[in-house]
mmCIF file of C-alpha atoms in Angstrom:
data_model
loop_
_atom_site.group_PDB
_atom_site.id
_atom_site.type_symbol
_atom_site.label_atom_id
_atom_site.label_comp_id
_atom_site.label_asym_id
_atom_site.label_seq_id
_atom_site.Cartn_x
_atom_site.Cartn_y
_atom_site.Cartn_z
ATOM 1 C CA MET H 265 -4.422 49.953 36.814
ATOM 2 C CA ASN H 266 -2.264 51.386 33.986
ATOM 3 C CA THR H 267 -1.316 54.329 36.240
ATOM 4 C CA LEU H 268 -0.172 52.042 38.916
ATOM 5 C CA LEU H 269 2.074 49.833 36.726
ATOM 6 C CA ILE H 270 3.514 53.087 35.205
ATOM 7 C CA LEU H 271 4.310 54.209 38.516
ATOM 8 C CA VAL H 272 5.952 51.064 39.066
ATOM 9 C CA LEU H 273 8.155 51.359 35.914
ATOM 10 C CA LEU H 274 9.545 54.681 36.688
ATOM 11 C CA THR H 275 10.359 53.537 40.279
ATOM 12 C CA ASN H 276 12.476 51.035 38.528
ATOM 13 C CA LEU H 277 14.279 53.244 36.363
ATOM 14 C CA ARG H 278 14.939 55.281 39.186
ATOM 15 C CA LEU H 279 16.404 52.851 41.089
ATOM 16 C CA LEU H 280 19.037 52.381 38.380
ATOM 17 C CA ALA H 281 19.695 55.796 38.073
ATOM 18 C CA THR H 282 20.653 56.596 41.865
ATOM 19 C CA SER H 283 23.548 56.213 43.716
ATOM 20 C CA ARG H 284 21.843 57.310 47.578
ATOM 21 C CA LEU H 285 20.760 54.386 49.521
ATOM 22 C CA GLY H 286 18.467 55.906 51.201
ATOM 23 C CA SER H 287 16.484 57.363 48.499
ATOM 24 C CA CYS H 288 16.561 53.745 46.867
ATOM 25 C CA ILE H 289 15.235 52.005 49.908
ATOM 26 C CA ARG H 290 12.240 54.791 49.950
ATOM 27 C CA TRP H 291 11.847 54.075 46.084
ATOM 28 C CA VAL H 292 11.166 50.472 46.872
ATOM 29 C CA ALA H 293 8.962 51.056 49.847
ATOM 30 C CA GLY H 294 6.894 53.434 47.278
ATOM 31 C CA GLN H 295 6.830 50.099 45.116
ATOM 32 C CA GLY H 296 5.576 47.987 47.948
ATOM 33 C CA PHE H 297 2.671 50.420 48.492
ATOM 34 C CA LEU H 298 1.653 50.529 45.007
ATOM 35 C CA LEU H 299 1.732 46.763 44.623
ATOM 36 C CA GLY H 300 -0.620 46.759 47.395
ATOM 37 C CA ILE H 301 -2.802 48.790 46.174
ATOM 38 C CA LEU H 302 -2.523 46.661 42.722
ATOM 39 C CA ALA H 303 -3.830 43.857 44.653
ATOM 40 C CA LEU H 304 -7.263 45.237 45.362
ATOM 41 C CA MET H 305 -7.494 46.924 41.453
ATOM 42 C CA VAL H 306 -6.835 43.298 39.833
ATOM 43 C CA ASN H 307 -10.625 42.565 40.335
ATOM 44 C CA PRO H 308 -12.521 45.522 41.738
ATOM 45 C CA SER H 309 -15.833 44.290 41.390
ATOM 46 C CA ARG H 310 -15.095 40.996 43.172
ATOM 47 C CA ILE H 311 -12.905 42.379 46.500
ATOM 48 C CA THR H 312 -13.152 39.922 49.238
ATOM 49 C CA ALA H 313 -11.945 40.092 52.732
ATOM 50 C CA GLY H 314 -8.906 37.698 51.977
ATOM 51 C CA THR H 315 -8.144 40.405 48.768
ATOM 52 C CA VAL H 316 -8.379 43.531 51.598
ATOM 53 C CA LEU H 317 -6.005 41.293 53.644
ATOM 54 C CA LEU H 318 -3.494 40.477 51.099
ATOM 55 C CA SER H 319 -3.630 44.359 50.479
ATOM 56 C CA ALA H 320 -2.880 45.280 53.867
ATOM 57 C CA VAL H 321 -0.353 42.858 54.890
ATOM 58 C CA THR H 322 1.474 43.942 51.193
ATOM 59 C CA MET H 323 1.725 47.428 52.288
ATOM 60 C CA LEU H 324 2.699 46.870 55.687
ATOM 61 C CA LEU H 325 5.340 44.686 54.961
ATOM 62 C CA LYS H 326 6.745 46.014 51.897
ATOM 63 C CA ALA H 327 6.305 49.621 52.605
ATOM 64 C CA VAL H 328 6.922 49.864 56.179
ATOM 65 C CA VAL H 329 8.347 47.052 57.912
ATOM 66 C CA PHE H 330 11.248 45.824 54.974
ATOM 67 C CA PRO H 331 11.915 49.465 54.872
ATOM 68 C CA TRP H 332 12.384 50.041 58.345
ATOM 69 C CA MET H 333 14.859 47.145 58.706
ATOM 70 C CA LEU H 334 17.066 48.121 56.077
ATOM 71 C CA PHE H 335 16.991 51.597 57.174
ATOM 72 C CA ARG H 336 18.579 50.502 60.506
ATOM 73 C CA ALA H 337 20.717 47.984 58.814
ATOM 74 C CA LEU H 338 22.122 51.604 57.058
ATOM 75 C CA ARG H 339 22.423 53.529 60.099
ATOM 76 C CA GLU H 340 24.548 50.717 61.514
ATOM 77 C CA ALA H 341 26.583 50.364 58.472
ATOM 78 C CA ASP H 342 27.242 53.895 58.181
ATOM 79 C CA VAL H 343 26.924 53.991 54.498
ATOM 80 C CA ARG H 344 25.032 56.966 52.208
ATOM 81 C CA ARG H 345 26.079 56.225 48.851
ATOM 82 C CA GLU H 346 26.873 53.462 46.479
ATOM 83 C CA VAL H 347 30.287 54.883 44.904
ATOM 84 C CA GLU H 348 31.799 52.806 42.662
ATOM 85 C CA PRO H 349 28.974 50.279 41.568
ATOM 86 C CA TYR H 350 30.283 47.052 38.986
ATOM 87 C CA VAL H 351 28.400 49.122 36.065
ATOM 88 C CA GLY H 352 27.969 52.721 36.171
ATOM 89 C CA TYR H 353 24.850 54.450 36.552
ATOM 90 C CA ASN H 354 24.540 56.073 32.977
ATOM 91 C CA THR H 355 24.998 53.034 31.543
ATOM 92 C CA SER H 356 22.843 51.389 34.127
ATOM 93 C CA LEU H 357 19.670 53.654 32.739
ATOM 94 C CA PHE H 358 20.862 52.460 29.368
ATOM 95 C CA LEU H 359 20.469 49.167 30.305
ATOM 96 C CA GLY H 360 17.561 49.533 32.034
ATOM 97 C CA MET H 361 15.780 50.775 28.924
ATOM 98 C CA ALA H 362 17.066 47.943 26.839
ATOM 99 C CA MET H 363 15.631 45.578 29.683
ATOM 100 C CA LEU H 364 12.381 47.744 29.416
ATOM 101 C CA GLY H 365 12.042 46.917 25.172
ATOM 102 C CA VAL H 366 12.897 43.333 25.534
ATOM 103 C CA SER H 367 10.053 42.818 28.380
ATOM 104 C CA PHE H 368 7.702 44.693 25.819
ATOM 105 C CA TRP H 369 8.739 42.201 23.193
ATOM 106 C CA ILE H 370 8.686 39.121 25.497
ATOM 107 C CA GLY H 371 5.438 40.262 27.233
ATOM 108 C CA ARG H 372 3.708 40.428 23.480
ATOM 109 C CA ARG H 373 4.745 37.117 22.629
ATOM 110 C CA LEU H 374 4.252 35.002 25.973
ATOM 111 C CA PRO H 375 1.530 32.778 25.989
ATOM 112 C CA LEU H 376 -1.179 33.004 28.512
ATOM 113 C CA PRO H 377 -4.036 30.930 30.014
ATOM 114 C CA ASP H 378 -6.788 34.081 30.492
ATOM 115 C CA PRO H 379 -6.546 37.682 29.379
ATOM 116 C CA VAL H 380 -4.808 39.580 31.850
ATOM 117 C CA VAL H 381 -6.126 42.609 33.253
ATOM 118 C CA SER H 382 -3.541 45.283 31.364
ATOM 119 C CA PRO H 383 -1.079 44.959 28.389
ATOM 120 C CA LEU H 384 1.380 46.776 30.708
ATOM 121 C CA LEU H 385 1.258 44.111 33.464
ATOM 122 C CA ILE H 386 2.946 41.768 31.937
ATOM 123 C CA PRO H 387 6.070 43.890 30.843
ATOM 124 C CA VAL H 388 6.253 45.468 33.785
ATOM 125 C CA ALA H 389 6.387 42.436 35.645
ATOM 126 C CA LEU H 390 9.303 41.370 33.849
ATOM 127 C CA PHE H 391 11.312 43.968 33.813
ATOM 128 C CA SER H 392 10.673 44.295 37.808
ATOM 129 C CA ILE H 393 12.456 40.855 38.092
ATOM 130 C CA PHE H 394 14.999 41.856 35.132
ATOM 131 C CA VAL H 395 15.837 45.287 37.425
ATOM 132 C CA GLY H 396 16.005 43.246 40.314
ATOM 133 C CA LEU H 397 18.790 40.636 38.919
ATOM 134 C CA PHE H 398 20.495 43.538 37.741
ATOM 135 C CA LEU H 399 20.783 45.372 41.075
ATOM 136 C CA ILE H 400 21.628 41.941 42.372
ATOM 137 C CA VAL H 401 24.611 41.409 40.284
ATOM 138 C CA GLY H 402 25.413 45.350 39.008
ATOM 139 C CA ARG H 403 25.919 47.005 42.468
ATOM 140 C CA LYS H 404 28.438 46.322 45.640
ATOM 141 C CA LYS H 405 26.721 46.995 48.325
ATOM 142 C CA ALA H 406 24.919 44.490 50.289
ATOM 143 C CA ILE H 407 22.031 46.485 51.044
ATOM 144 C CA THR H 408 21.804 47.506 47.468
ATOM 145 C CA GLN H 409 21.429 43.660 46.467
ATOM 146 C CA VAL H 410 19.144 42.993 49.171
ATOM 147 C CA LEU H 411 16.801 45.924 47.696
ATOM 148 C CA GLY H 412 17.249 44.143 44.306
ATOM 149 C CA TYR H 413 16.112 40.761 45.776
ATOM 150 C CA LEU H 414 12.981 42.576 46.884
ATOM 151 C CA VAL H 415 12.538 44.122 43.508
ATOM 152 C CA MET H 416 13.030 40.990 41.811
ATOM 153 C CA GLU H 417 10.135 39.756 44.224
ATOM 154 C CA ASN H 418 8.157 42.283 43.121
ATOM 155 C CA GLY H 419 8.183 41.497 39.814
ATOM 156 C CA ILE H 420 7.116 37.863 40.421
ATOM 157 C CA TYR H 421 4.250 39.494 43.129
ATOM 158 C CA THR H 422 3.403 41.872 40.107
ATOM 159 C CA PHE H 423 3.608 38.559 37.425
ATOM 160 C CA GLY H 424 1.074 36.695 40.527
ATOM 161 C CA ALA H 425 -1.553 38.918 40.812
ATOM 162 C CA GLY H 426 -2.200 39.769 37.540
ATOM 163 C CA VAL H 427 -2.249 36.303 35.815
ATOM 164 C CA VAL H 428 -2.602 33.506 38.765
ATOM 165 C CA HIS H 429 -6.065 34.702 39.861
ATOM 166 C CA GLU H 430 -6.938 31.311 41.695
ATOM 167 C CA ALA H 431 -3.915 31.374 43.931
ATOM 168 C CA PRO H 432 -4.977 30.510 47.573
ATOM 169 C CA MET H 433 -4.411 33.258 49.728
ATOM 170 C CA PHE H 434 -2.597 31.603 52.360
ATOM 171 C CA VAL H 435 0.013 30.938 49.742
ATOM 172 C CA GLU H 436 0.781 34.241 48.972
ATOM 173 C CA LEU H 437 0.746 35.097 52.648
ATOM 174 C CA GLY H 438 3.160 32.304 53.123
ATOM 175 C CA ILE H 439 5.559 33.785 50.641
ATOM 176 C CA LEU H 440 5.578 37.233 51.811
ATOM 177 C CA LEU H 441 6.374 35.843 55.507
ATOM 178 C CA ASP H 442 9.063 33.843 53.744
ATOM 179 C CA LEU H 443 10.187 37.361 51.897
ATOM 180 C CA LEU H 444 10.281 38.759 55.912
ATOM 181 C CA VAL H 445 12.307 35.956 57.316
ATOM 182 C CA ALA H 446 14.981 36.794 54.169
ATOM 183 C CA VAL H 447 15.187 40.412 54.819
ATOM 184 C CA PHE H 448 15.407 39.977 58.735
ATOM 185 C CA VAL H 449 18.591 37.420 57.893
ATOM 186 C CA MET H 450 19.770 39.582 55.695
ATOM 187 C CA GLY H 451 19.519 42.863 57.674
ATOM 188 C CA ILE H 452 21.387 40.625 60.522
ATOM 189 C CA ALA H 453 24.060 39.987 58.025
ATOM 190 C CA ILE H 454 24.459 43.425 57.390
ATOM 191 C CA PHE H 455 24.896 44.057 60.609
ATOM 192 C CA HIS H 456 27.728 41.856 61.421
ATOM 193 C CA ILE H 457 29.379 42.482 58.381
ATOM 194 C CA ALA H 458 29.727 46.210 59.053
ATOM 195 C CA HIS H 459 30.376 45.188 62.732
ATOM 196 C CA ASP H 460 33.508 43.250 61.780
ATOM 197 C CA PHE H 461 34.711 44.633 58.305
ATOM 198 C CA ASP H 462 33.998 48.153 58.557
ATOM 199 C CA HIS H 463 32.393 48.144 55.093
ATOM 200 C CA ILE H 464 29.829 46.168 52.867
ATOM 201 C CA ASP H 465 31.400 45.873 49.825
ATOM 202 C CA THR H 466 30.429 42.517 48.743
ATOM 203 C CA ASP H 467 33.369 42.176 46.054
ATOM 204 C CA ARG H 468 35.673 42.558 49.211
ATOM 205 C CA LEU H 469 34.193 40.192 50.981
ATOM 206 C CA ALA H 470 34.778 37.642 48.004
ATOM 207 C CA ARG H 471 38.411 38.061 48.253
ATOM 208 C CA LEU H 472 38.613 36.541 51.698
ATOM 209 C CA LYS H 473 40.554 33.826 52.485
ATOM 210 C CA ASP H 474 40.809 31.121 55.580
#
């Protein structure tokens, strides 16, 4: 469990430090695969058919379907790098370390109803949420912002998988279905933005006027 959480943490740091969009998609796919395994590791003594189904659906969507959709949008947009983000990569990594420290600080003080399976779970979940929000507001490319949305959802998923043990499986599967629809719509939007404006920089779209 701790090894999986450390790997999720490292993928977040890697996302903050790389400009290659294809690499970012692969790292988010790897993070999704790790979270699918995490669903089985939360309570290995009580693995049910529902737990296995949730793990399989999580890995299928987060590690296969979403990356495929984003790679397709990336090819259509003909973009390879995030060249001029709002926040530089060295600064992003420094802020990421600060967010990691804040996550551990909050995790130690956050009151929880039951003991969690690992002391790293809450800090890593919070760190993923912070990194996702940072990618949404600190990057210009629409694809990177979609990745930030996915990372933020991964943090919420991590928190729920480790803390909310009694959540019905159908609720979790419904959330994944909503996420699938959201990424599908975002992929279509990115395709049309690239087709009509020859770029996917959201800051330039913000300057459009009627």
